[in-house]
Amino acid sequence: LIAQLLGLYRFVWSEQPRCQKHFILTRFQQLTTGVVAVIHLKLFTVEKNKGGSWRCVAVVFVQGPCCRFGKLSLFDFVMALRFLTLENVIDYLETLPPEDQMNAEVCQLPPLCEDSNLTDEEPIEENDLAEVMPLDVCGELDVTLDSDVIEDADDLYESSDSQTWSKRKSLNHVFENVPVLPLSTLAPELIPLNPIELFYKIMPKEEMAHFAEMTERYALQKGVTLSVEEEDIEKFFGLLLLSGYNCVPCENMFWSTAEDLAVPIARATMSRNRFHDLKKYFHIVDNMTLQEGDKLAKISPMYENMGKRLRQWGIFSEALSIDQCMVPYCGNRSCKMFIKGKEIRFGFKVWTMASSSGYPYAMQIYAGKERDRNKEPLGFSVVKQMVSHLSEPNKYHVYFDSFFTSPHLMKELTQKGIKATGTIRDARIRNCPLMRPEVITEKSRGYFDHTCDGDMYVCRWNDNVTVTIASNYHTHFPVGSVKRYSRAEKKHVNITQPNIIRQYNQCVNGVSVMDKMLSSYRPKIRSKKWWWSLFSHALNMAVVAAWKLHRELHTTTSDQLSHLEFRRFITIHLLHAMPFVRSQPGPRSHLPMSLRSSHGHYLQSCTQGRCAFCKKNCRNECVLCKKRLHRNCFPFYHGLA
């Protein structure tokens, strides 16, 4: 209370780079906008800890306890500690109280990012098809001691004090319900198509011909003459897809002749050296036309073109899910993201809009913070970009999680005529008269509280955890029920569930469903190119999207192919795009003895090859017979010995 009255804010962080300290001070400046004056600012350092890190404290006295977001509590920022070795981490954790040791979270980070315009390649082992783990590219060890979630600037930007809340059950606006036509009605010509024909609709042969041209051009830029046809790219793609479900420990083993490792279809498709050449020089765009400053210029055209083809029949799903999709990557590019608590923690982040069944409609690779974002929160700008692809917005209902949801976003979508529902953070509805989470947790399971300001309906429900959800369309009515296991009664019981929760759970997992399909048979073949994982992800997504089209067009189970059956059909067809004729050595020609014994035979130097008599390597040949012979083998071959 004294700290609030005096306006005292205490920031604590360990040894951090300058940019981290700048973030703290910038954050403080944002919080104190509108305050009369800053009286005192002092930074001082405490002694070095046993773990090898420095502990710094910044104490700031501010005149007046209020700012534009109302009265602020004491903020204690406990930033992550960084160590170079695991031994230092253990030494540091041993100095902590037992309760802090239980809450400590240790994570191994990749090395610092270093972008380079000089080369695409990274120092990885291409032949090894085992999963790349962060241990392979270890950097610093990150130790987080405070498990509390710290509000970010977006939360503060998104919060609003101008709303007037009440317990009403209806919203001020009414959406027009326009039916969405099914795919079979929008594109009946797709119904008789087989899997490979559906795949060509998303990854057409014209695109593969373009890849072949770019690959040839890149090889020429490297001083290599490489002839690449459209069929070569098809077979190349087929081998990549084959590696997703027919796995061997090493890439070269696809061409092994051992009976326990052999993959005959791979050896019959193309030679190993040919595959290595295609992978080495494969390119999507011309390096001479890259836009300076665009970190994703080598891969983004493929995603832009694929997004247009995914929407070529319109958007045929009413419920749409917007979320992030992580592409595994542990290299050294600055576009790489690290997200704690996710199944894929290291990789590229791809913002995705998909149907509730998992068909993707739009993709956007996240390259980091943009300078010209006009101070819009990231979640707001992502949703705004995704819904821009909706030609008739009043047909659709979008669902997203708490990263995106805010009163500002709900108001924007309402004005566009788009229905929206999503979980929401408490910091973004500060003055909302709902029961506090700690209060509602004490109520019976299934209890919920709700409120509405006319534009947005908010409901807080007590389940295993407290869930807060907002919508500009759904409310709690009609109230339903759901089964949950009761430990007290040791059986499943029915608890109350608001309609807004039920609708959200049914429709929000579209991107997660797509992620599951992508991870089922993800191509294993790797490359030194940093953008390879994004390219492989796009190829994999083309197969998944084609399979989702197949499922959408064939509603009866008897007509539907499983994901693996569908993928195998495409792979086998691509591998057989053009017959591969392997050159076989013909029968050895033997000169008649009459020619061997004639005059004028003598040895001269030549390139290394097999001796015609003893079959060992030699560098001499007969000038008339044109056969390589050792000096000692010459008389025996010519019948002189």
XYZ file of C-alpha atoms in Angstrom, residues 17-561:
545
model
C 22.208 -7.569 -22.504
C 21.591 -3.891 -23.043
C 18.445 -4.549 -25.082
C 16.855 -6.295 -22.081
C 17.532 -3.330 -19.821
C 16.165 -1.031 -22.496
C 12.968 -3.115 -22.523
C 12.511 -2.617 -18.770
C 12.943 1.149 -18.945
C 10.718 1.399 -22.034
C 8.100 -0.666 -20.245
C 8.234 1.691 -17.263
C 7.882 4.689 -19.567
C 4.748 3.131 -21.100
C 3.235 2.496 -17.677
C 3.836 6.027 -16.436
C 2.462 7.895 -19.450
C 0.560 10.896 -18.107
C 2.470 11.123 -14.812
C 3.612 14.637 -13.894
C 7.333 13.947 -13.575
C 9.946 11.348 -12.800
C 11.759 12.473 -9.660
C 14.564 9.947 -9.278
C 16.038 7.074 -11.275
C 18.942 5.006 -9.987
C 20.567 1.738 -11.091
C 22.872 -0.111 -8.748
C 24.490 -3.567 -8.688
C 24.478 -6.069 -5.851
C 27.304 -8.595 -5.295
C 27.884 -11.435 -7.706
C 25.850 -14.600 -7.022
C 27.346 -18.058 -6.541
C 25.894 -19.138 -9.885
C 27.956 -16.557 -11.731
C 25.184 -14.051 -12.508
C 24.812 -10.439 -11.386
C 21.681 -9.225 -9.652
C 20.706 -5.639 -10.459
C 17.942 -3.495 -8.975
C 16.396 -0.388 -10.525
C 14.409 1.763 -8.077
C 12.218 4.471 -9.578
C 10.267 7.077 -7.607
C 7.393 8.693 -9.479
C 5.311 11.691 -8.491
C 1.739 10.452 -8.273
C 0.460 6.886 -8.178
C -1.801 6.980 -11.244
C -1.443 6.730 -14.997
C -3.752 6.256 -17.949
C -4.546 2.669 -16.943
C -5.642 3.581 -13.434
C -3.873 2.865 -10.163
C -0.955 0.449 -10.616
C 0.211 -2.128 -8.139
C 3.839 -2.836 -7.263
C 5.449 -4.572 -10.260
C 8.216 -7.056 -9.563
C 9.867 -8.113 -12.813
C 11.946 -11.240 -12.308
C 13.700 -11.815 -15.628
C 15.350 -15.055 -16.723
C 18.860 -15.895 -15.555
C 21.348 -17.043 -18.179
C 24.238 -19.476 -17.579
C 26.829 -20.996 -19.877
C 27.080 -24.456 -18.291
C 24.754 -26.883 -16.550
C 27.098 -26.969 -13.536
C 26.529 -23.242 -12.995
C 22.779 -23.797 -13.111
C 22.951 -26.562 -10.492
C 25.164 -24.448 -8.235
C 22.719 -21.568 -8.480
C 19.613 -23.705 -7.823
C 21.227 -25.168 -4.696
C 21.393 -21.668 -3.205
C 17.621 -21.160 -3.568
C 14.934 -21.991 -0.992
C 13.106 -25.301 -1.587
C 9.914 -23.585 -2.809
C 11.871 -21.614 -5.432
C 13.659 -24.773 -6.562
C 10.286 -26.422 -7.200
C 9.108 -23.492 -9.374
C 12.363 -23.047 -11.299
C 12.209 -23.812 -15.015
C 15.405 -24.634 -16.943
C 15.527 -24.429 -20.717
C 18.414 -24.814 -23.145
C 18.423 -22.111 -25.829
C 19.891 -22.245 -29.337
C 22.999 -20.194 -30.107
C 22.745 -16.526 -31.027
C 21.234 -15.863 -34.445
C 23.506 -14.727 -37.238
C 21.900 -13.928 -40.558
C 24.028 -13.875 -43.678
C 23.179 -12.851 -47.203
C 26.225 -14.654 -48.553
C 25.014 -18.237 -48.235
C 21.894 -20.306 -47.620
C 23.780 -23.161 -46.022
C 24.139 -24.075 -42.370
C 26.572 -26.551 -40.787
C 24.313 -29.574 -40.221
C 24.618 -33.283 -40.992
C 22.297 -33.863 -43.958
C 22.646 -37.640 -44.114
C 21.407 -38.228 -40.551
C 17.595 -38.408 -40.527
C 17.242 -38.494 -36.733
C 15.230 -35.682 -35.164
C 17.228 -32.518 -34.535
C 17.174 -31.655 -30.841
C 18.235 -28.392 -29.205
C 21.144 -30.285 -27.641
C 22.713 -30.441 -31.096
C 22.949 -26.642 -31.264
C 23.180 -25.745 -27.606
C 23.546 -22.169 -26.473
C 22.926 -20.593 -23.087
C 20.864 -22.179 -20.330
C 17.796 -20.153 -19.356
C 16.496 -20.365 -15.763
C 13.142 -18.754 -14.942
C 12.315 -18.437 -11.250
C 9.010 -16.602 -11.311
C 6.102 -18.558 -12.806
C 3.727 -15.605 -12.705
C 2.662 -14.245 -16.068
C 3.896 -10.716 -16.669
C 1.572 -8.449 -18.598
C 2.974 -7.209 -21.854
C 2.481 -3.903 -23.600
C -0.231 -5.409 -25.822
C -2.345 -6.230 -22.764
C -2.129 -2.641 -21.584
C -2.890 -1.286 -25.043
C -5.881 -3.598 -25.401
C -7.464 -2.775 -22.024
C -10.228 -0.201 -21.946
C -11.994 1.713 -19.202
C -14.778 3.188 -21.328
C -17.038 0.112 -21.331
C -20.278 -0.102 -19.371
C -21.118 -3.624 -18.253
C -24.410 -5.239 -17.208
C -25.933 -8.704 -16.672
C -28.033 -8.688 -19.837
C -28.160 -11.788 -22.024
C -28.261 -10.151 -25.457
C -25.990 -7.959 -27.547
C -26.859 -4.654 -29.203
C -26.102 -5.880 -32.717
C -27.653 -8.723 -34.695
C -25.643 -10.657 -37.281
C -27.197 -11.826 -40.511
C -26.845 -15.598 -40.832
C -25.794 -16.301 -44.419
C -25.296 -20.009 -45.219
C -21.923 -21.200 -46.523
C -22.176 -23.470 -49.552
C -20.333 -26.826 -49.337
C -17.348 -27.576 -51.559
C -19.287 -30.155 -53.584
C -21.651 -27.352 -54.654
C -18.961 -24.727 -55.244
C -16.667 -27.033 -57.241
C -18.498 -30.184 -58.422
C -15.711 -30.799 -60.970
C -13.461 -31.910 -58.090
C -15.613 -34.892 -57.097
C -14.301 -37.431 -59.684
C -10.644 -36.424 -59.247
C -8.194 -38.948 -57.796
C -5.588 -38.035 -55.104
C -2.792 -36.999 -57.489
C -5.171 -34.757 -59.448
C -6.275 -33.049 -56.230
C -2.618 -32.618 -55.287
C -1.897 -30.972 -58.658
C -4.668 -28.452 -57.929
C -2.633 -27.168 -54.973
C 0.880 -27.923 -56.267
C 0.446 -27.647 -60.061
C 2.927 -28.846 -62.645
C 3.521 -25.233 -63.695
C 4.897 -24.552 -60.232
C 7.198 -27.563 -60.484
C 8.407 -26.392 -63.892
C 9.212 -23.025 -62.292
C 11.202 -24.789 -59.556
C 13.105 -26.710 -62.242
C 13.990 -23.454 -64.009
C 15.130 -21.783 -60.772
C 17.215 -24.856 -59.865
C 18.976 -24.820 -63.235
C 19.609 -21.084 -62.914
C 21.040 -21.397 -59.402
C 23.363 -24.207 -60.539
C 24.624 -22.005 -63.393
C 25.257 -19.182 -60.916
C 27.451 -21.648 -59.028
C 29.306 -22.614 -62.216
C 27.610 -26.009 -62.647
C 25.651 -27.188 -65.685
C 22.657 -29.150 -64.408
C 19.754 -30.158 -66.624
C 16.494 -30.243 -64.643
C 13.061 -31.054 -66.038
C 9.620 -30.837 -64.486
C 9.574 -34.635 -64.090
C 12.822 -34.472 -62.102
C 11.181 -32.146 -59.578
C 8.159 -34.456 -59.340
C 10.379 -37.442 -58.548
C 12.387 -35.292 -56.142
C 9.182 -34.349 -54.295
C 8.128 -37.996 -54.296
C 11.337 -39.039 -52.527
C 10.833 -36.297 -49.936
C 7.287 -37.493 -49.222
C 8.494 -41.117 -49.143
C 10.884 -40.246 -46.303
C 7.901 -39.212 -44.173
C 6.458 -42.720 -43.784
C 9.233 -45.054 -45.028
C 11.973 -44.173 -42.576
C 15.605 -45.278 -42.563
C 18.346 -43.997 -40.219
C 20.362 -42.219 -42.929
C 19.459 -40.596 -46.223
C 21.951 -42.673 -48.234
C 20.313 -45.882 -47.032
C 17.403 -45.267 -49.405
C 19.822 -46.440 -52.115
C 21.325 -49.287 -50.083
C 21.582 -52.724 -51.695
C 21.485 -54.540 -48.342
C 18.399 -56.721 -48.132
C 17.421 -55.394 -44.692
C 17.752 -51.707 -45.720
C 16.935 -51.631 -49.436
C 14.151 -49.328 -50.678
C 13.755 -50.572 -54.273
C 11.394 -47.792 -55.377
C 13.954 -45.134 -54.419
C 16.750 -46.821 -56.398
C 14.410 -47.222 -59.375
C 13.408 -43.539 -59.303
C 16.770 -41.797 -59.580
C 20.380 -42.338 -58.649
C 21.722 -41.178 -55.321
C 24.131 -38.691 -56.900
C 21.339 -37.203 -59.005
C 19.199 -36.736 -55.899
C 22.083 -35.072 -54.056
C 22.623 -32.681 -56.969
C 18.951 -31.723 -57.066
C 18.855 -31.155 -53.327
C 22.064 -29.121 -53.379
C 20.920 -26.728 -56.102
C 17.152 -26.753 -55.524
C 15.822 -23.188 -55.429
C 12.436 -21.481 -55.376
C 13.323 -17.956 -56.542
C 16.126 -16.292 -58.459
C 18.751 -14.959 -56.059
C 19.393 -12.023 -58.386
C 15.853 -10.678 -57.839
C 15.733 -10.813 -54.026
C 14.467 -7.695 -52.298
C 17.008 -6.229 -49.895
C 15.937 -6.397 -46.263
C 13.329 -9.133 -46.792
C 14.469 -11.977 -44.550
C 11.962 -14.426 -46.049
C 12.349 -13.525 -49.727
C 13.654 -17.011 -50.619
C 10.554 -18.831 -49.381
C 7.648 -16.373 -49.025
C 6.644 -16.478 -52.755
C 5.901 -20.189 -52.412
C 3.616 -19.524 -49.419
C 1.862 -16.618 -51.146
C 1.140 -18.666 -54.275
C -0.010 -21.679 -52.281
C -2.357 -19.511 -50.191
C -4.058 -18.256 -53.362
C -4.503 -21.815 -54.651
C -5.922 -22.983 -51.313
C -8.626 -20.290 -51.641
C -9.330 -20.783 -55.357
C -12.741 -22.353 -54.604
C -13.598 -19.755 -51.975
C -13.859 -20.382 -48.238
C -16.326 -23.220 -47.751
C -16.290 -23.482 -43.927
C -18.307 -21.266 -41.601
C -16.156 -21.844 -38.489
C -12.558 -20.661 -38.907
C -9.673 -21.028 -36.473
C -6.735 -18.578 -36.318
C -3.613 -19.701 -34.493
C 0.134 -20.172 -34.811
C 1.709 -23.224 -36.440
C 5.295 -24.076 -35.462
C 7.686 -25.463 -38.087
C 10.588 -27.365 -36.420
C 13.915 -25.571 -36.878
C 16.990 -25.374 -34.632
C 19.321 -23.362 -36.858
C 20.761 -19.878 -36.520
C 18.307 -17.601 -38.364
C 16.817 -14.587 -36.625
C 13.289 -15.583 -37.722
C 13.507 -18.615 -35.427
C 11.142 -18.484 -32.438
C 11.267 -20.120 -29.034
C 7.982 -20.823 -27.229
C 7.971 -22.453 -23.809
C 5.455 -25.166 -23.095
C 4.804 -26.048 -26.752
C 5.332 -29.465 -28.355
C 7.611 -27.773 -30.914
C 9.546 -25.182 -28.916
C 12.113 -24.119 -31.525
C 11.173 -23.203 -35.063
C 9.536 -20.811 -37.473
C 6.138 -19.440 -36.540
C 3.502 -19.495 -39.286
C 0.222 -17.690 -38.622
C -2.527 -19.871 -40.062
C -6.254 -19.626 -40.668
C -7.907 -23.023 -41.067
C -11.346 -24.564 -40.980
C -12.488 -26.380 -37.854
C -11.707 -29.657 -39.677
C -8.115 -28.588 -40.454
C -8.164 -27.325 -44.066
C -5.779 -24.322 -44.350
C -6.963 -21.132 -46.060
C -4.205 -18.617 -45.325
C -0.598 -18.731 -44.096
C 1.835 -15.999 -43.123
C 5.393 -16.622 -41.904
C 6.251 -14.458 -38.900
C 9.616 -12.749 -39.374
C 9.665 -10.824 -36.091
C 8.533 -7.388 -35.038
C 7.730 -5.011 -37.885
C 8.772 -1.397 -37.651
C 5.750 -0.036 -39.516
C 3.009 -1.840 -37.585
C 1.461 1.473 -36.421
C 1.650 0.375 -32.770
C -1.113 -2.166 -33.308
C -0.790 -5.237 -31.065
C 0.586 -8.260 -32.880
C -2.498 -10.410 -32.282
C -4.762 -7.659 -33.603
C -2.725 -7.185 -36.789
C -2.546 -10.961 -37.439
C -6.325 -11.424 -37.212
C -6.866 -8.306 -39.310
C -4.582 -9.720 -42.011
C -6.227 -13.159 -41.959
C -9.840 -11.947 -42.176
C -8.892 -9.697 -45.110
C -9.136 -12.863 -47.239
C -12.872 -13.193 -46.470
C -14.765 -11.850 -49.480
C -18.137 -12.125 -47.683
C -17.309 -11.570 -43.992
C -20.878 -11.948 -42.701
C -20.798 -15.675 -43.559
C -18.025 -16.627 -41.158
C -17.264 -17.047 -37.468
C -13.611 -16.876 -36.376
C -12.211 -18.473 -33.209
C -8.864 -17.748 -31.538
C -7.115 -17.937 -28.166
C -6.230 -15.334 -25.539
C -3.174 -14.108 -27.445
C -5.484 -12.444 -29.978
C -8.719 -11.630 -28.127
C -9.322 -8.078 -26.908
C -12.211 -5.576 -26.712
C -10.564 -3.541 -29.464
C -10.407 -6.575 -31.789
C -14.002 -7.579 -31.040
C -15.206 -4.087 -31.893
C -13.232 -4.088 -35.142
C -14.633 -7.478 -36.221
C -18.181 -6.446 -35.304
C -17.882 -3.426 -37.586
C -16.764 -5.741 -40.409
C -19.732 -8.042 -39.773
C -17.566 -10.979 -38.659
C -18.650 -13.158 -35.749
C -15.807 -13.868 -33.301
C -15.184 -15.860 -30.115
C -12.028 -16.359 -28.071
C -10.574 -16.760 -24.603
C -9.385 -13.473 -23.115
C -6.786 -12.376 -20.570
C -7.878 -10.731 -17.342
C -5.554 -7.781 -17.980
C -7.595 -6.838 -21.066
C -10.891 -6.561 -19.173
C -9.662 -4.773 -16.054
C -12.950 -3.079 -15.135
C -15.193 -6.001 -16.108
C -17.487 -6.791 -13.100
C -16.913 -10.541 -13.150
C -16.066 -12.649 -10.128
C -12.329 -12.849 -9.646
C -10.788 -16.200 -10.718
C -9.772 -17.031 -7.147
C -13.359 -16.416 -5.994
C -15.096 -18.398 -8.721
C -12.705 -21.327 -8.139
C -14.241 -21.759 -4.688
C -17.676 -22.246 -6.247
C -19.011 -25.594 -7.391
C -17.643 -27.045 -10.591
C -19.651 -25.807 -13.560
C -20.525 -22.465 -11.963
C -20.213 -19.475 -14.299
C -20.534 -15.711 -14.183
C -21.255 -13.461 -17.154
C -21.538 -9.831 -18.170
C -22.049 -7.791 -21.325
C -21.442 -4.228 -22.493
C -23.665 -4.490 -25.559
C -20.781 -5.054 -27.984
C -18.990 -7.953 -26.281
C -20.243 -10.756 -24.055
C -17.827 -12.160 -21.432
C -18.290 -15.390 -19.475
C -16.084 -16.922 -16.759
C -16.600 -20.649 -16.125
C -15.232 -22.893 -13.380
C -13.930 -26.181 -14.800
C -10.597 -27.891 -14.022
C -9.277 -24.346 -14.292
C -11.075 -21.035 -14.568
C -11.818 -20.119 -18.190
C -12.686 -16.592 -19.336
C -14.119 -16.261 -22.824
C -15.492 -13.375 -24.893
C -17.669 -13.188 -27.991
C -19.580 -10.715 -30.113
C -22.102 -13.426 -31.086
C -22.408 -16.315 -28.608
C -23.792 -16.073 -25.055
C -24.262 -18.639 -22.296
C -27.746 -19.490 -23.564
C -28.785 -22.245 -24.099
C -26.991 -23.718 -21.098
C -25.959 -27.334 -21.591
C -24.078 -29.964 -19.635
C -20.836 -31.896 -19.974
C -19.424 -34.964 -18.239
C -16.502 -34.610 -15.850
C -14.928 -37.090 -13.456
C -15.641 -36.351 -9.790
C -12.927 -37.450 -7.372
C -15.276 -37.049 -4.439
C -17.979 -39.312 -5.914
C -15.453 -41.416 -7.892
C -17.583 -41.385 -11.032
C -18.440 -39.200 -14.016
C -21.026 -36.524 -13.287
C -22.777 -33.896 -15.392
C -21.839 -30.260 -14.784
C -23.237 -27.071 -16.278
C -21.575 -25.757 -19.434
C -22.494 -22.427 -21.102
C -23.192 -22.501 -24.827
C -20.309 -20.097 -25.547
C -17.840 -22.599 -24.034
C -19.281 -25.540 -25.963
C -19.159 -23.725 -29.303
C -15.605 -22.543 -28.680
C -14.344 -26.045 -27.825
C -15.911 -27.490 -30.975
C -14.445 -24.960 -33.408
C -11.178 -23.533 -32.068
C -8.898 -26.518 -32.755
C -8.742 -26.307 -36.551
C -5.058 -25.350 -36.686
C -4.237 -28.000 -34.060
C -5.958 -30.665 -36.170
C -3.931 -29.545 -39.189
C -0.737 -29.623 -37.083
C -1.459 -33.202 -36.059
C -1.866 -34.254 -39.688
C 1.360 -32.476 -40.670
C 3.361 -34.144 -37.904
C 2.054 -37.642 -38.702
C 4.227 -38.117 -41.812
C 6.524 -35.104 -41.833
C 9.336 -35.516 -44.447
C 12.587 -36.503 -42.722
C 15.142 -35.567 -45.391
C 17.146 -32.503 -44.368
C 19.243 -29.920 -46.161
C 21.811 -27.292 -45.200
C 19.558 -24.543 -46.569
C 18.012 -22.550 -43.720
C 14.649 -22.293 -45.512
C 14.437 -26.051 -46.181
C 12.151 -26.771 -43.210
C 9.683 -24.109 -44.417
C 9.744 -25.557 -47.941
C 9.255 -29.094 -46.620
C 6.388 -27.810 -44.460
C 4.675 -26.266 -47.510
C 5.033 -29.490 -49.532
C 3.645 -31.483 -46.618
C 0.760 -29.026 -46.241
C -0.130 -29.413 -49.932
C -0.677 -33.148 -49.336
C -2.711 -32.563 -46.155
C -4.853 -29.906 -47.858
C -5.513 -32.215 -50.824
C -6.544 -34.985 -48.415
C -8.909 -32.584 -46.619
C -10.475 -31.737 -49.993
C -10.934 -35.467 -50.616
C -12.644 -35.922 -47.232
C -14.857 -32.885 -47.846
C -15.968 -34.186 -51.246
C -16.575 -37.800 -50.160
C -18.723 -37.806 -47.049
C -19.387 -41.557 -46.884
C -16.762 -43.653 -45.119
C -16.602 -46.264 -47.878
C -15.424 -43.656 -50.413
C -12.828 -42.038 -48.157
C -9.145 -42.909 -48.181
